[in-house]
CSV table of C-alpha atoms in Angstrom, one decimal:
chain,number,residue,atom,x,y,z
B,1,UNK,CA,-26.9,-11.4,25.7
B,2,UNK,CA,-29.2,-14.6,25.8
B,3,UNK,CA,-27.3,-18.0,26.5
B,4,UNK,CA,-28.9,-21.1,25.4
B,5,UNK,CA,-28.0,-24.5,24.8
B,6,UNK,CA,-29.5,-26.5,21.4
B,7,UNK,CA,-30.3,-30.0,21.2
B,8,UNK,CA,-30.1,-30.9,17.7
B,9,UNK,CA,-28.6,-33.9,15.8
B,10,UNK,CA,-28.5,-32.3,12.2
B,11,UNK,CA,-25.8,-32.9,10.0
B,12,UNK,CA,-23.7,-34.7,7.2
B,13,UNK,CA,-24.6,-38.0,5.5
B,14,UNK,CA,-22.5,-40.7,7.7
B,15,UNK,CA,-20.9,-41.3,3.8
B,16,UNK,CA,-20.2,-38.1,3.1
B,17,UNK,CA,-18.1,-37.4,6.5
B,18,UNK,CA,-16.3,-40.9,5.6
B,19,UNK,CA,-15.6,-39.9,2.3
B,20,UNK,CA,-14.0,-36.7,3.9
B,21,UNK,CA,-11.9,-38.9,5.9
B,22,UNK,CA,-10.3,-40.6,3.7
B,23,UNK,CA,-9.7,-38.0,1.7
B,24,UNK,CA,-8.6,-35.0,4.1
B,25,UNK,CA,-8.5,-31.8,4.3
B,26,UNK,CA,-5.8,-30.6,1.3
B,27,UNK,CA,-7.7,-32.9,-1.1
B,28,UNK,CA,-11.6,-31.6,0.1
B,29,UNK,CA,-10.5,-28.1,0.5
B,30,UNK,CA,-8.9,-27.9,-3.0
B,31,UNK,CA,-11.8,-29.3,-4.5
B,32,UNK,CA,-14.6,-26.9,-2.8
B,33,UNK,CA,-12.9,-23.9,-4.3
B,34,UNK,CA,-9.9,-23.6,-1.9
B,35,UNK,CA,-12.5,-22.3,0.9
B,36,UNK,CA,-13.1,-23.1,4.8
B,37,UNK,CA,-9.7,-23.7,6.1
B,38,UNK,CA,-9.1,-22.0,9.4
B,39,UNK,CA,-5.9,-20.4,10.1
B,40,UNK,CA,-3.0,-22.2,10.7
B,41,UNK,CA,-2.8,-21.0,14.6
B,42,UNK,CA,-4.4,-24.3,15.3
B,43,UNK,CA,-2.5,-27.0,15.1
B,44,UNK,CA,-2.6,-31.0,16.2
B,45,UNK,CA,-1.0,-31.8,19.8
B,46,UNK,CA,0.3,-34.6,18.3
B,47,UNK,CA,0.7,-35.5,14.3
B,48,UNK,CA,-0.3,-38.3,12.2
B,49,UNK,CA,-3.8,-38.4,12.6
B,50,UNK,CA,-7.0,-37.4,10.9
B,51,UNK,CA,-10.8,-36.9,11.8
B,52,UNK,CA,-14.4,-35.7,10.0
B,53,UNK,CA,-16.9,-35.3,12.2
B,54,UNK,CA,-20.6,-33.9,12.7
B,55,UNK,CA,-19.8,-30.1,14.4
B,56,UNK,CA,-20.6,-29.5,18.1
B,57,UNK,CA,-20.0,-25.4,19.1
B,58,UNK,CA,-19.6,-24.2,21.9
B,59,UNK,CA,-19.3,-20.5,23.0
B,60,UNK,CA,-17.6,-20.2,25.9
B,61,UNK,CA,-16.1,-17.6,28.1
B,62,UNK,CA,-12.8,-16.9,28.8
B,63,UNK,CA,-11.1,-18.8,31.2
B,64,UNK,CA,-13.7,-20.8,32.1
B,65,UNK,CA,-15.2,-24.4,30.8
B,66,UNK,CA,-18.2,-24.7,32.2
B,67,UNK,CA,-19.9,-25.1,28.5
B,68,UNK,CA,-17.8,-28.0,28.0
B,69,UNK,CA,-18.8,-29.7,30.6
B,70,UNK,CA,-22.7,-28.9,29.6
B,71,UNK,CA,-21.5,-30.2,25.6
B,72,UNK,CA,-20.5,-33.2,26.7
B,73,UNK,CA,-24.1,-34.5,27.2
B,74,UNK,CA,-24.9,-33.4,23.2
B,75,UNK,CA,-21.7,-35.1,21.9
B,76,UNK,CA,-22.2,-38.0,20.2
B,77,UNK,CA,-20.7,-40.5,17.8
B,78,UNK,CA,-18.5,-39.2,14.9
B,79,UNK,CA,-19.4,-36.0,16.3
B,80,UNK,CA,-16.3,-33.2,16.8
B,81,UNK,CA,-16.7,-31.0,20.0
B,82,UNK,CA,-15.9,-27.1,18.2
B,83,UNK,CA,-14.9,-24.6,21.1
B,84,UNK,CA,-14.3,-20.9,21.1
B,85,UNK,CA,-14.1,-18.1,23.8
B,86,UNK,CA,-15.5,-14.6,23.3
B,87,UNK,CA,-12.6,-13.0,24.1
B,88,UNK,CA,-8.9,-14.4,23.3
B,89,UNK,CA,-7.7,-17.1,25.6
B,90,UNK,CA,-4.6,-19.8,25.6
B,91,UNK,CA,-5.9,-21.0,29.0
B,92,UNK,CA,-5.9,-25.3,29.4
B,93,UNK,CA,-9.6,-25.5,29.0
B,94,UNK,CA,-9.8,-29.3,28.1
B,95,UNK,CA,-7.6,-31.9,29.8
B,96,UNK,CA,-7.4,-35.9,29.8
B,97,UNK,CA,-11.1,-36.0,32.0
B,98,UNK,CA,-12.5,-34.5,29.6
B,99,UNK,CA,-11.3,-36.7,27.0
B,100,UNK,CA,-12.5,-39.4,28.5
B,101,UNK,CA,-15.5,-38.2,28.7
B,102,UNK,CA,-16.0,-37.5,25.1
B,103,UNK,CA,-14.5,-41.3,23.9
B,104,UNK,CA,-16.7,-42.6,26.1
B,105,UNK,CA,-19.5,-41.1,23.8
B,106,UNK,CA,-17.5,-41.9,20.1
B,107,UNK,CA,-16.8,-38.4,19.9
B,108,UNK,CA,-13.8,-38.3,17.2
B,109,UNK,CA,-12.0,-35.1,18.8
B,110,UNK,CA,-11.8,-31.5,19.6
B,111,UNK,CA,-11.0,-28.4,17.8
B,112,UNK,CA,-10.0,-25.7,20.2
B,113,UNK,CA,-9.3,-22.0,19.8
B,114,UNK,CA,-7.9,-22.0,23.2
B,115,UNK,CA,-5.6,-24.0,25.3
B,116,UNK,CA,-4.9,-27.5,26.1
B,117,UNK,CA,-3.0,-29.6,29.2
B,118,UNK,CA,-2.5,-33.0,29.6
B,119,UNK,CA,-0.8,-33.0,26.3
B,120,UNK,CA,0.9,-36.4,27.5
B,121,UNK,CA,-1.8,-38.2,28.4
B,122,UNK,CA,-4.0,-37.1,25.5
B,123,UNK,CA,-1.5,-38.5,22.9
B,124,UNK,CA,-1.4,-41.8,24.9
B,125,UNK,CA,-5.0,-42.5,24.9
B,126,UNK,CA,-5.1,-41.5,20.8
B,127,UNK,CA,-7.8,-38.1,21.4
B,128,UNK,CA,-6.9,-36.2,18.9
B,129,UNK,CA,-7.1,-32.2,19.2
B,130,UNK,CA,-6.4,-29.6,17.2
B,131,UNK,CA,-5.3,-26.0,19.7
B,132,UNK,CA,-4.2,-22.5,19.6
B,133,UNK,CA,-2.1,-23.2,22.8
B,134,UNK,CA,-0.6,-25.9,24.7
B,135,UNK,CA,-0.9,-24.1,28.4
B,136,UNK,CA,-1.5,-25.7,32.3
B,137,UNK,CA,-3.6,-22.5,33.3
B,138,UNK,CA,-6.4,-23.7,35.0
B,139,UNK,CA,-9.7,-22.6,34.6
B,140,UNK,CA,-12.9,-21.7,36.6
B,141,UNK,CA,-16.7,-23.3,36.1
B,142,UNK,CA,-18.6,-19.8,36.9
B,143,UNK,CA,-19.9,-18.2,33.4
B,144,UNK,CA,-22.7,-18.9,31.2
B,145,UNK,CA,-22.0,-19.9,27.0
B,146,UNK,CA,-23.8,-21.2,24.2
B,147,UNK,CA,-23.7,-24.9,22.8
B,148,UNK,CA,-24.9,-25.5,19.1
B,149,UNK,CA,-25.2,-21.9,18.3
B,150,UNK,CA,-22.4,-20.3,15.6
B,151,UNK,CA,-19.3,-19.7,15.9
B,152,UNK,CA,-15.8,-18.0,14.5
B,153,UNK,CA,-12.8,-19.9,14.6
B,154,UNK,CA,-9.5,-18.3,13.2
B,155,UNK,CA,-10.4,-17.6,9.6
B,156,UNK,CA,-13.9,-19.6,9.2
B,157,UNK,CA,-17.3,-19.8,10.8
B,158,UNK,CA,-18.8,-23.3,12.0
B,159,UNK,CA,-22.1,-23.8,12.1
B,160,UNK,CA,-23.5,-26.6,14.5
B,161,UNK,CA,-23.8,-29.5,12.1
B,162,UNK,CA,-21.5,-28.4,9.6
B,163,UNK,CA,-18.8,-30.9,8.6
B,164,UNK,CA,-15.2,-30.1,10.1
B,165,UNK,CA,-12.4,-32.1,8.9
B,166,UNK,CA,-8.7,-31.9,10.6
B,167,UNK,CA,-5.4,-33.2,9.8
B,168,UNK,CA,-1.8,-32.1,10.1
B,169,UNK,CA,-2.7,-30.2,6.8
B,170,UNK,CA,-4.7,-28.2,9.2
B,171,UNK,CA,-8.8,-27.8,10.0
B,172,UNK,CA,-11.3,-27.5,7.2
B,173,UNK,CA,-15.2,-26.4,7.9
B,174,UNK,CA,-17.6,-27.6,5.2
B,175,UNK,CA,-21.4,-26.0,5.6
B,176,UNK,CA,-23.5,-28.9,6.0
B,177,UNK,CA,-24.9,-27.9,2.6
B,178,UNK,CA,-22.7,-28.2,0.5
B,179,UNK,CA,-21.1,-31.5,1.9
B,180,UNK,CA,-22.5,-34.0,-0.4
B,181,UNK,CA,-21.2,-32.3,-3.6
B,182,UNK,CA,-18.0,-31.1,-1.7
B,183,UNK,CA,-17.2,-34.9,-1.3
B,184,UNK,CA,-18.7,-35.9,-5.1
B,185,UNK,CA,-15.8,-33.3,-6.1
B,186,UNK,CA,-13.1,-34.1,-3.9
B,187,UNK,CA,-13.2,-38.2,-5.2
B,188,UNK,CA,-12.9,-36.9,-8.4
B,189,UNK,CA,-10.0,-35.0,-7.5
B,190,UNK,CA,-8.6,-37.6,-5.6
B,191,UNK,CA,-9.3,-40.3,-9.0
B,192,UNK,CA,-7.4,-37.3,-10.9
B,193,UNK,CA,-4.4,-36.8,-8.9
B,194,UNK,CA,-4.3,-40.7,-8.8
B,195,UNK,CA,-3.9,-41.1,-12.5
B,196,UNK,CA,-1.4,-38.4,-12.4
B,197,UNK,CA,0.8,-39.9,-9.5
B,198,UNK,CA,1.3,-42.9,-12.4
B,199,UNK,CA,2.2,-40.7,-14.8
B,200,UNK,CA,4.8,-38.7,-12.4
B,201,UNK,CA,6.0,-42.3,-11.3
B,202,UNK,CA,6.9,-43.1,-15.4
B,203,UNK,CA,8.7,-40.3,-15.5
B,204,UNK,CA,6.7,-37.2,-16.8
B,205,UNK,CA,7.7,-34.1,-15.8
B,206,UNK,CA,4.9,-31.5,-14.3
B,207,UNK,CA,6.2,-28.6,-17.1
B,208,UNK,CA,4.8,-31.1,-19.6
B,209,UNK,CA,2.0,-32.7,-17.9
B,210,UNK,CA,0.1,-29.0,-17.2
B,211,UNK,CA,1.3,-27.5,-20.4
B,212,UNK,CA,3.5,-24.9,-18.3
B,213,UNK,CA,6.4,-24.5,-21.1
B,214,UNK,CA,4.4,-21.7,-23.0
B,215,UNK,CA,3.8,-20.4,-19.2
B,216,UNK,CA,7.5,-19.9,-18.8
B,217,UNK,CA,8.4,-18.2,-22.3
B,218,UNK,CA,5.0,-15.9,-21.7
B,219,UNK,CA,7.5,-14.8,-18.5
B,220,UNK,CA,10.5,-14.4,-20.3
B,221,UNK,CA,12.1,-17.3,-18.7
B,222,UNK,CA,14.9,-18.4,-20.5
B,223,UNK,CA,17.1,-21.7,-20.6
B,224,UNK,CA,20.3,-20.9,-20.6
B,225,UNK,CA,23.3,-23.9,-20.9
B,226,UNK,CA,26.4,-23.4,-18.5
């Protein structure tokens, strides 16, 4: 196997990852046909935030972070460091160092299908991350990876440049693509479901407002008064 690491700064209009940040990752992922989310075995350390960001891979072995440590120097601003091992792994490959590291360079976060440590200290400093396991098992700086090359996360591929969205909804990849009309569509979902939030606040009931009376009777659903 041949390890290289790629130098490129490819990737979504600066408007288009904004967009996807205001929006989030229920709204865009709805509105690109319900695709790209990765399984929900990675979750936020801590909750309440949200980030869209230009994606950095990273192939890594097991155990071992050597290839973030080599990533860090292609990290930039709004970019989102994307990390996975070739074989499974819940070892804490990415601590508080490292986090400083990458805010030092405006990198928005990291999506990890590993472990973290310094779960404490991340959350105070506001890095967000997005792991498989929260776990202090060290690791060692001894075996070769891949940066910018493709990747599998739980559930979806990442591409380096792709767009990768995470809340506490979960983590979203959009191919870099299809990111422009994936956030044309999602602000027209968003307009949508703003015009029907009124009409829920006046009172309207969703049976009536998505015609899902005829839906019920088609089931043999009955109303029965007790």
């Amino acid at each position: 196997m041949s390890y290289k690491i790629v130098r490129t700064t490819a990737g979504p209009d600066p408007d288009v990852l904004a967009t996807f940040q205001r929006l989030g990752v229920s709204t865009v992922h709805e509105a690109m046909g319900r695709r790209g989310l990765a399984e929900p075995v990675l979750r936020p350390i801590y909750p309440g935030t949200r980030i869209a960001g230009r994606a950095v891979t990273v192939l890594s072995h097991p155990g071992d972070n050597l290839m973030i440590h080599a990533a860090i120097e292609q990290c930039g601003a709004g970019d989102v460091l994307v990390v996975t091992t070739t074989s499974p792994s819940t070892d804490g490959m990415f601590g508080d160092l490292f986090a400083t590291a990458l805010k030092a360079r405006g990198t928005l976060g990291l999506i990890i299908n590993a472990g973290v440590r310094d779960v404490a200290d991340l959350t105070a400093m506001g890095f967000p991350v997005w792991s498989k396991a929260v776990h202090a098992q060290g690791t060692n700086k001894l075996n070769p990876g891949s940066i910018n090359v493709p990747i599998m996360l739980p559930g979806v591929s990442v591409l380096p440049g792709d767009a990768v969205l995470a809340d506490d909804d979960g983590v979203l990849v959009v191919p870099q693509g299809e990111a422009k009309e994936a956030a044309r569509k999602a602000q027209q979902r968003e307009d949508l479901e703003a015009e029907k939030r009124e009409q829920f606040k006046a009172g309207v009931l969703g049976l009536d407002l998505y015609n899902l009376r005829p839906k019920l009777k088609e089931l043999g659903i009955e109303y029965v008064d007790g």
